[in-house]
Coordinates of C-alpha atoms in Angstrom, one line a residue:
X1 CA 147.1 222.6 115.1
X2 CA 150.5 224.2 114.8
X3 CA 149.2 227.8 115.2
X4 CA 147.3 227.2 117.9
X5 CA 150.3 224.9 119.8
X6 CA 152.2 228.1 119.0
X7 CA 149.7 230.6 120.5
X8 CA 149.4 228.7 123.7
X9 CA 153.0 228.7 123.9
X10 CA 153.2 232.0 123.5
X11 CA 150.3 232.7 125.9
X12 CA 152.3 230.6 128.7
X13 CA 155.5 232.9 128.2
X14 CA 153.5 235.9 128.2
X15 CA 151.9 234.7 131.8
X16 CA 155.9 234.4 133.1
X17 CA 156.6 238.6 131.6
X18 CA 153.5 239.8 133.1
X19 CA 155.1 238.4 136.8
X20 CA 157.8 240.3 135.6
X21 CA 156.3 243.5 134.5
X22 CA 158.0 242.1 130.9
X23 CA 155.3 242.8 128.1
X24 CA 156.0 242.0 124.7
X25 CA 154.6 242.3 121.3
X26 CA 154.2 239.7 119.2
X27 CA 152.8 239.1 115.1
X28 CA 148.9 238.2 115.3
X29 CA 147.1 236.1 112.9
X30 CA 150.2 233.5 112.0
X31 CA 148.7 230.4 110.5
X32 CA 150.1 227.6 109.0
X33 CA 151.6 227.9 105.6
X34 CA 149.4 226.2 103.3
X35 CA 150.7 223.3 101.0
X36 CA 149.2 224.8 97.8
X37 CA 151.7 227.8 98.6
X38 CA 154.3 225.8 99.4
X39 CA 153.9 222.8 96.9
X40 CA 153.0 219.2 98.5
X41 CA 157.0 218.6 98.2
X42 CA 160.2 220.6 97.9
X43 CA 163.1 218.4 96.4
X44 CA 166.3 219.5 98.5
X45 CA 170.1 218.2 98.6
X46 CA 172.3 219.2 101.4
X47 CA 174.4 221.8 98.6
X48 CA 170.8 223.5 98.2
X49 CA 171.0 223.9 102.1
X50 CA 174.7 224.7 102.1
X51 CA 174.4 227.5 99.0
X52 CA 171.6 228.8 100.4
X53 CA 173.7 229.2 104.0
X54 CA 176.5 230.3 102.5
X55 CA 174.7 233.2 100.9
X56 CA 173.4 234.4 104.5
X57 CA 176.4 234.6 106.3
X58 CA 178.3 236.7 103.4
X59 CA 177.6 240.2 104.9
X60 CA 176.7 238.5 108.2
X61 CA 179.8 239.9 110.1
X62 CA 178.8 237.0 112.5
X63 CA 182.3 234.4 112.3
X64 CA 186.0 234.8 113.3
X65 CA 186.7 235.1 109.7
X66 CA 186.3 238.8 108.1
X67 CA 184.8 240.2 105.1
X68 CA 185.4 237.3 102.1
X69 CA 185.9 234.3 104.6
X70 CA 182.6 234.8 106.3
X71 CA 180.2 232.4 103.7
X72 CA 183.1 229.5 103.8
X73 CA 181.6 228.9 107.6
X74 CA 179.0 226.7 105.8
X75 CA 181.0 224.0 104.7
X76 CA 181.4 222.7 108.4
X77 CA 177.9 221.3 107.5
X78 CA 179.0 219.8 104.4
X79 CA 179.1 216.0 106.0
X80 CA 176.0 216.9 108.2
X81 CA 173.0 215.5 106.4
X82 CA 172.2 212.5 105.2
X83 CA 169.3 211.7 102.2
X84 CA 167.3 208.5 102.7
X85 CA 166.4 206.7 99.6
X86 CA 165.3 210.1 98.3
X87 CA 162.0 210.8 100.6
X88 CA 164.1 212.8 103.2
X89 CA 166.8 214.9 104.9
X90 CA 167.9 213.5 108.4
X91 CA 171.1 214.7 110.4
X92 CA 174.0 212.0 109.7
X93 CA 176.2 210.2 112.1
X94 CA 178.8 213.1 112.2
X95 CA 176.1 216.0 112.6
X96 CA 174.4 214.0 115.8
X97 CA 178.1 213.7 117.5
X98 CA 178.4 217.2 118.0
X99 CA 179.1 218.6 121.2
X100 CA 176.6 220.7 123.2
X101 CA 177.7 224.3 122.3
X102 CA 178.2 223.4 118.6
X103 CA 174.4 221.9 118.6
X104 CA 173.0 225.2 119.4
X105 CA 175.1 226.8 116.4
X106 CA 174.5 223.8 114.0
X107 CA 170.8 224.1 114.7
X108 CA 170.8 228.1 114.0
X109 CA 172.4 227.9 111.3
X110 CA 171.1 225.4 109.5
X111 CA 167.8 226.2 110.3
X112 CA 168.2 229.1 108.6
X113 CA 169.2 227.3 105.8
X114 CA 166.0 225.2 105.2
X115 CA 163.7 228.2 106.3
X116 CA 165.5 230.8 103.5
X117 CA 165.0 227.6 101.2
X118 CA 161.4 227.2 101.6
X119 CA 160.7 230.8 101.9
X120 CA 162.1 231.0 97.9
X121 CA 160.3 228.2 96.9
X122 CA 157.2 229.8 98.5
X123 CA 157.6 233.3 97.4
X124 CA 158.8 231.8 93.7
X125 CA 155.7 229.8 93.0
X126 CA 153.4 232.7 95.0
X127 CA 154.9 235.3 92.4
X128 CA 156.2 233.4 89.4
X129 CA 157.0 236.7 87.4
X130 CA 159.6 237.9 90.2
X131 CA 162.8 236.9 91.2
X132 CA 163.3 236.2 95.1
X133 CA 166.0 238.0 96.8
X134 CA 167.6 237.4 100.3
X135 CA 169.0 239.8 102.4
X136 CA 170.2 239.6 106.2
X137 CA 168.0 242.4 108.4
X138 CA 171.0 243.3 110.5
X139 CA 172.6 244.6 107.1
X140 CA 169.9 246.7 106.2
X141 CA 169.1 247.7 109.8
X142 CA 172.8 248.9 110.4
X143 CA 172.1 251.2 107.4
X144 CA 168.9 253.0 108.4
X145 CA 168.8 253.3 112.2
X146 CA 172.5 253.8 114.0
X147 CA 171.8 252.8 117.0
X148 CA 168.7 251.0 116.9
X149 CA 166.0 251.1 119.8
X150 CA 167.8 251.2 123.1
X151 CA 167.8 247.8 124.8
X152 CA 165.3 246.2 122.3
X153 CA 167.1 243.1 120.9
X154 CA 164.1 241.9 118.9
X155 CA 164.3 241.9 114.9
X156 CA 163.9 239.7 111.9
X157 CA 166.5 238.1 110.9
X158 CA 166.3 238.3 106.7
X159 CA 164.0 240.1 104.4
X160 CA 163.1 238.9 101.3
X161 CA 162.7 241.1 98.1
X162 CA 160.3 239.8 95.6
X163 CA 160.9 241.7 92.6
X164 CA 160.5 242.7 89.5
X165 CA 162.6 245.2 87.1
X166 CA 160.7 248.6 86.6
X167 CA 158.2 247.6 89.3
X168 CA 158.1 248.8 93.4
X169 CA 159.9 245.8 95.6
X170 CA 157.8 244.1 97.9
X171 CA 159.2 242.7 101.3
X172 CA 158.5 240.0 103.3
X173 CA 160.2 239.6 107.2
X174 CA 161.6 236.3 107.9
X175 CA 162.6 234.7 111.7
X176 CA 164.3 231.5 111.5
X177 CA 165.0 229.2 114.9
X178 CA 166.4 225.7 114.7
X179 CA 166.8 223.1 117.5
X180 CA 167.4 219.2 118.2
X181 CA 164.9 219.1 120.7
X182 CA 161.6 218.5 119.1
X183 CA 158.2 220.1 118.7
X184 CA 157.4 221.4 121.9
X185 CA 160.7 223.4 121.5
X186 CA 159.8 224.3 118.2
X187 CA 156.4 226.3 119.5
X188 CA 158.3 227.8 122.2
X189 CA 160.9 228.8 119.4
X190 CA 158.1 229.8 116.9
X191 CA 156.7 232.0 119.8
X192 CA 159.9 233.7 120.2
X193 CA 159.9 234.7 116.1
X194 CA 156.6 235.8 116.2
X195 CA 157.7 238.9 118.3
X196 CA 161.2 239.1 116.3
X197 CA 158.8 239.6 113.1
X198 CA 156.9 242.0 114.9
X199 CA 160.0 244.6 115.9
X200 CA 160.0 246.0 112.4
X201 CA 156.8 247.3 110.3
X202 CA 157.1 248.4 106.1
X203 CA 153.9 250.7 105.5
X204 CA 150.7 250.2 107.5
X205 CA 151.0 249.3 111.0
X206 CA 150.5 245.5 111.3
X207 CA 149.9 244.7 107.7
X208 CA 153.4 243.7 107.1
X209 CA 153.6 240.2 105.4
X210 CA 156.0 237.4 107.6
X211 CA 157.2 234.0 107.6
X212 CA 158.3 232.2 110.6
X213 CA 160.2 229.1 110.8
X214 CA 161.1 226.5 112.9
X215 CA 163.5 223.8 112.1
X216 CA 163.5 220.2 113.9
X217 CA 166.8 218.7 113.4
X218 CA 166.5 215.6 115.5
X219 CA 168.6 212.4 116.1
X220 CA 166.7 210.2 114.9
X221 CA 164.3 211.2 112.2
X222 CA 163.4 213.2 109.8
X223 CA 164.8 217.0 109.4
X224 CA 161.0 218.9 109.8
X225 CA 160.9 222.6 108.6
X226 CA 157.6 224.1 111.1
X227 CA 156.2 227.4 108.5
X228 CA 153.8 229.5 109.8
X229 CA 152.8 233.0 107.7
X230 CA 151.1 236.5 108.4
X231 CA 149.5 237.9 105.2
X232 CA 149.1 241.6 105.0
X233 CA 149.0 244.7 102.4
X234 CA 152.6 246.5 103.6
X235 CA 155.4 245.6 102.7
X236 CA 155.4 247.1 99.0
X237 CA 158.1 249.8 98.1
X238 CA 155.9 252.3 96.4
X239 CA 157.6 255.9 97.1
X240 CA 156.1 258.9 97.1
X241 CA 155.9 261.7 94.6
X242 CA 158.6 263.7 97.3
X243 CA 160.6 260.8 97.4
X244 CA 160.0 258.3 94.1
X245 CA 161.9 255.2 93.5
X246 CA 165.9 255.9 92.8
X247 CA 167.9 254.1 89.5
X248 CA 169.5 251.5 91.6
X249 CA 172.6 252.5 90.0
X250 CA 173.4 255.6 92.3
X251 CA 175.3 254.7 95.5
X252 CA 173.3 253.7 98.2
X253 CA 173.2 256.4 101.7
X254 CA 173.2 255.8 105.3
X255 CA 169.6 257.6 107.0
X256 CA 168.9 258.2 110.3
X257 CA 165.6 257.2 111.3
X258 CA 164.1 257.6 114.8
X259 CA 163.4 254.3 116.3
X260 CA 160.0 252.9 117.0
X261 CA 157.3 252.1 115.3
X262 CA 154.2 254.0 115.4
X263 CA 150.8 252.9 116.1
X264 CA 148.1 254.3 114.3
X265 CA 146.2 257.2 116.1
X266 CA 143.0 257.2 117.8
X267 CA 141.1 260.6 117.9
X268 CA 143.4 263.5 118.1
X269 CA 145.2 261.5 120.2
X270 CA 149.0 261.1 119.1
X271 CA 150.2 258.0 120.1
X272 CA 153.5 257.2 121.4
X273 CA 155.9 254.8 119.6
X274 CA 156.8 251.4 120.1
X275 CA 159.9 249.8 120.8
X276 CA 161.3 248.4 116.8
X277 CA 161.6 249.6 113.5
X278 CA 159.1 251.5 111.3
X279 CA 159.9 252.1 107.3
X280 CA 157.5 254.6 106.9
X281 CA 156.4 256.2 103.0
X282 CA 158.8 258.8 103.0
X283 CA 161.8 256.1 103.6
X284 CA 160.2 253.2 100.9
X285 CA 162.6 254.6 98.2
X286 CA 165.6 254.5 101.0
X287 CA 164.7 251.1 102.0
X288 CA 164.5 250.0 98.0
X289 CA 167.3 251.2 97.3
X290 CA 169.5 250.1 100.2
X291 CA 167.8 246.5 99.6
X292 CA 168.5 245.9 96.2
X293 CA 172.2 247.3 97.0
X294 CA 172.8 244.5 99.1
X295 CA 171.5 242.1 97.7
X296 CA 174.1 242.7 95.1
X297 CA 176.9 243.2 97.6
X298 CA 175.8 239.7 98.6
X299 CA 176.6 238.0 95.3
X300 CA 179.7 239.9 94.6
X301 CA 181.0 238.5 98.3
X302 CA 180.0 235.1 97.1
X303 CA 182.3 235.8 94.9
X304 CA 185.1 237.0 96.4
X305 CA 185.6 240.4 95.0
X306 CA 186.0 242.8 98.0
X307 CA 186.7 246.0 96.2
X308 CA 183.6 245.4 94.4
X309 CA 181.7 244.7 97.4
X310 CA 182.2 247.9 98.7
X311 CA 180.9 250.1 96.4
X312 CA 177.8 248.3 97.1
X313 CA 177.6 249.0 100.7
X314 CA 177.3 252.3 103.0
X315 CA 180.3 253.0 105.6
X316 CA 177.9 252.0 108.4
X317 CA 177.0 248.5 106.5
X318 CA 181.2 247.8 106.7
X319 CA 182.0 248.5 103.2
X320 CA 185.6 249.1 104.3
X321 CA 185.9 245.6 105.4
X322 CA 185.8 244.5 101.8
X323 CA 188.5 246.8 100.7
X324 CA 191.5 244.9 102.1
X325 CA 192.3 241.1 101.1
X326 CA 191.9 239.5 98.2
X327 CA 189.4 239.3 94.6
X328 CA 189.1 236.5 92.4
X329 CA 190.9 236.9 89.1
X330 CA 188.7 238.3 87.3
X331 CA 189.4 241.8 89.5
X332 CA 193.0 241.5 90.6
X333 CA 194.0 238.9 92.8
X334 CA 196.7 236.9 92.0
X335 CA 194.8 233.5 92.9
X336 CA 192.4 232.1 88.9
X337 CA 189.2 231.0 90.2
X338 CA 187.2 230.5 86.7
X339 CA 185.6 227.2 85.8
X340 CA 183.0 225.8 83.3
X341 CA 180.2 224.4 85.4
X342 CA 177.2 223.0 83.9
X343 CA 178.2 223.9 80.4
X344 CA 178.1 227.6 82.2
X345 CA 181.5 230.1 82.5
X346 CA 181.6 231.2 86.5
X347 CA 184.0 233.3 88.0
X348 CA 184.2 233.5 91.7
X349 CA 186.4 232.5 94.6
X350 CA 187.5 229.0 95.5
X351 CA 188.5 227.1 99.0
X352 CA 190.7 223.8 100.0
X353 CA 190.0 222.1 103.1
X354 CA 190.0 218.8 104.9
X355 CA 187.6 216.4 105.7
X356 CA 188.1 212.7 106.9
X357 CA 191.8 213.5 105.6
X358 CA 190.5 213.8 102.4
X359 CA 191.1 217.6 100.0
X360 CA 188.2 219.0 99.2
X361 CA 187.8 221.8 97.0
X362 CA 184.2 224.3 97.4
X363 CA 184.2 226.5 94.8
X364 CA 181.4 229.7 94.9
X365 CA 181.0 232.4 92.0
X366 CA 178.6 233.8 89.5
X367 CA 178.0 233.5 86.0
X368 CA 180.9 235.6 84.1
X369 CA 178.4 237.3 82.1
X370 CA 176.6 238.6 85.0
X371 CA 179.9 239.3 86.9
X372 CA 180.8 241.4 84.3
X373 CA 177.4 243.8 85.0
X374 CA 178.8 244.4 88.7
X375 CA 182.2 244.6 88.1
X376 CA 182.7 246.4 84.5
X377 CA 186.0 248.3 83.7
X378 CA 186.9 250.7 81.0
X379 CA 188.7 250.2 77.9
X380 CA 192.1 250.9 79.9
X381 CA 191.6 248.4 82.7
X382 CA 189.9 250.6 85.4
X383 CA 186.8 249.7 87.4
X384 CA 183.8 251.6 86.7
X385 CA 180.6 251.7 88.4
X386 CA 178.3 248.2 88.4
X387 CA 175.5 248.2 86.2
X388 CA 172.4 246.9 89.3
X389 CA 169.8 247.9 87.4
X390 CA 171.3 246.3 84.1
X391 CA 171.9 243.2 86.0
X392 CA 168.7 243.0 87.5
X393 CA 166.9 243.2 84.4
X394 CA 169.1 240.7 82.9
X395 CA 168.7 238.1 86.3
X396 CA 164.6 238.2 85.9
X397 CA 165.2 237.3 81.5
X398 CA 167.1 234.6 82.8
X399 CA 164.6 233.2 85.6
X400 CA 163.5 229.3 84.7
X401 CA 166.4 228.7 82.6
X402 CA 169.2 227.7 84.9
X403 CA 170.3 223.8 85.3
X404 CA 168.5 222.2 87.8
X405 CA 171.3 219.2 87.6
X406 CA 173.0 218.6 90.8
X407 CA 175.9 217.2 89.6
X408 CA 178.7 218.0 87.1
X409 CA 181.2 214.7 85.7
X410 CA 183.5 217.0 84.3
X411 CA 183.9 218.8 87.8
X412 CA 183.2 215.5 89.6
X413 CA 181.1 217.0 92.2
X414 CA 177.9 217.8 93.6
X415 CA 176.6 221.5 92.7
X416 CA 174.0 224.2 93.6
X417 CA 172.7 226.7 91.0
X418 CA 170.0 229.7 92.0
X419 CA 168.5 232.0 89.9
X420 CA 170.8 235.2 90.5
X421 CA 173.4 233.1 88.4
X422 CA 175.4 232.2 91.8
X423 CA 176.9 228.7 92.2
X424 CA 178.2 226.3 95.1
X425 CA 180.4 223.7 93.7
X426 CA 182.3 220.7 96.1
X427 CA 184.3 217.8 94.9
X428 CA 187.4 216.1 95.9
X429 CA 190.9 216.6 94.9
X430 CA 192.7 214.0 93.7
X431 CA 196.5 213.5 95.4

């Protein structure tokens, strides 16, 4: 039922282009994502949503705040959600009394939240012996293609990276849309993914696996999470015997690839391109590479540690907007953010803000040990280069055997553990 609400949706908006002379291309063949991929239920707090969020926006070069401030954007949700005798997440009293503008931002944004969420719970129990990595698009994009396709504004908005050490990388696209609306917006808004899925293709034309999503965040009600899926056989980083797989280690290069994506050919006809992005075999290793770079630029900037950051990034992915500001202890700054969470030494970056007229302290780092793989120095003090592939290996050991408690007594506060050995941590201060 869902697909099909979605394709007649689709079919109407097409009808309104073609008046236009406006054709667009959108993913075939989404279905529903199945419960037994999914699970029949996915236990969530609002810090899973919020840690999740946080994570997205700390490359997203998307808020007022630069370079280490973007991911504290997600606490302004921090009193939006309510649970209900533990069978649901609904929007509290607070979240429904925002105004117009902010609605269309709080429904974005934490859309994306629950879609990244069930996409990691999907992917995790679809590949059990990988670890689930996300990175925003617009990141990698800005790496690979300068300038993009002119005009097109189409793209996914997050690719996940189901991995495994000493094996090729497989990618899966993900759009996200949220609203307060209801259904009927959500299969217009599923509609409008399916073509943002569609802008970029990883191998074979049209076989790249996708998840769309479509968050209901209503005011009264449940908060419902609309999945649909494209299966396919893309998406996997395989190389080529010109240009293998690269040790992760190495600093990660900006390319310059033509835009478009290119159909296959019929006859000896060569066919022309279409408007998007195309990772083609010669550029797997690139995209692998670049990837798994930042996805480790996004921990370190969950963090805190600019300088660290950086030498994860290219120029054209902003790496010289980490290089100003300030680390978290453990690299420089002035400022001792190290705690004991969960029985667990974290180093990271922490925040103070107000809410009701009440302190509140977030706190968001990674495990020390892992930290340490990232950000290593030399006997005298000086930084050297981080260890990714290292870390990596020693993420996936780890996989299964993080605390799944959501809340510490000695820290008095709620917290949010994921399997790259990052934390979100809230609690009030005391006066």
């Amino acid at each position: 039922m869902l697909a099909s609400s979605v394709e007649r949706a689709a079919a109407k908006d097409d009808k309104k282009r073609e008046r236009k002379g406006d054709w667009l291309r959108r993913k075939g063949d989404l279905r529903a994502l199945p419960s037994a991929q999914a699970g029949q239920s996915l236990q969530l707090t609002p810090w899973h949503v919020l840690h999740d969020l946080a994570q997205a926006m700390a490359l997203s070069r998307q808020g007022a705040g630069r370079g280490l401030a973007e991911h504290w954007g997600s606490l302004k949700y921090s009193q939006a959600l309510d649970p209900v005798s533990g069978t649901f997440l609904q929007l509290s009293e607070e979240g429904k009394g925002t105004a117009r503008d902010y609605k269309r931002l709080q429904s974005r944004e934490l859309g994306q939240g629950f879609a990244l969420a069930v996409a990691k719970h999907t992917l995790g129990r679809r590949y059990p012996d990988h670890v689930v990595s996300i990175v925003g698009a617009d990141s990698v994009i800005r790496a690979g293609w300068p300038k993009g396709p002119s005009g097109f504004q189409y793209r996914p908005d997050f690719f996940a990276e189901v991995w495994k050490p000493g094996e090729p990388s497989r990618v899966f696209l993900i759009a996200s849309k949220g609203n307060h609306s209801g259904a009927k917006r959500s299969y217009d808004q599923l509609a409008s993914a399916s073509a943002h899925v569609e802008a970029m293709h990883v191998g074979t034309w049209n076989e790249t696996p996708c998840f769309v999503f479509g968050t209901e965040l209503p005011m009264e009600g449940p908060v419902t999470v609309h999945a649909l899926h494209a299966d396919g056989t893309g998406g996997v980083l395989l190389g080529t015997s010109k240009h293998p797989l690269r040790n992760l280690d190495g600093v990660a290069e900006n390319e310059n690839i033509m835009p478009g994506i290119l159909p296959p050919a019929e006859g000896d006809e060569v066919p022309s391109p279409e408007p998007g992005f195309h990772v083609g075999p010669q550029y797997e290793a690139w995209f692998q590479h670049v990837l798994a770079r930042t996805a480790t630029a996004g921990v370190t900037a969950f963090a805190g540690d600019g300088d660290t950051t950086a030498q994860y990034l290219t120029t054209r992915q902003g790496s010289q907007r980490f290089t100003t500001g300030f680390a978290h202890a453990a690299a420089g700054s002035v400022q001792d953010a190290e705690y004991e969470l969960l029985g667990i030494p974290f180093v990271g970056t922490d925040h103070v803000f107000r809410l009701n007229n009440k302190r509140v302290e977030a706190f968001s780092g990674v495990a020390a040990d892992l930290f340490q793989l990232l950000s290593p120095r030399d006997d005298d003090g000086r930084r050297t280069p981080g260890k990714v592939e290292q870390h990596r290996s020693t993420v996936h050991s780890l996989r299964g055997s993080w605390p799944d408690r959501t809340w510490d007594p000695k820290w008095g506060g709620p917290v949010s553990v994921h399997e790259d050995g990052t934390i979100l941590a809230m609690r009030l201060l005391r006066l």
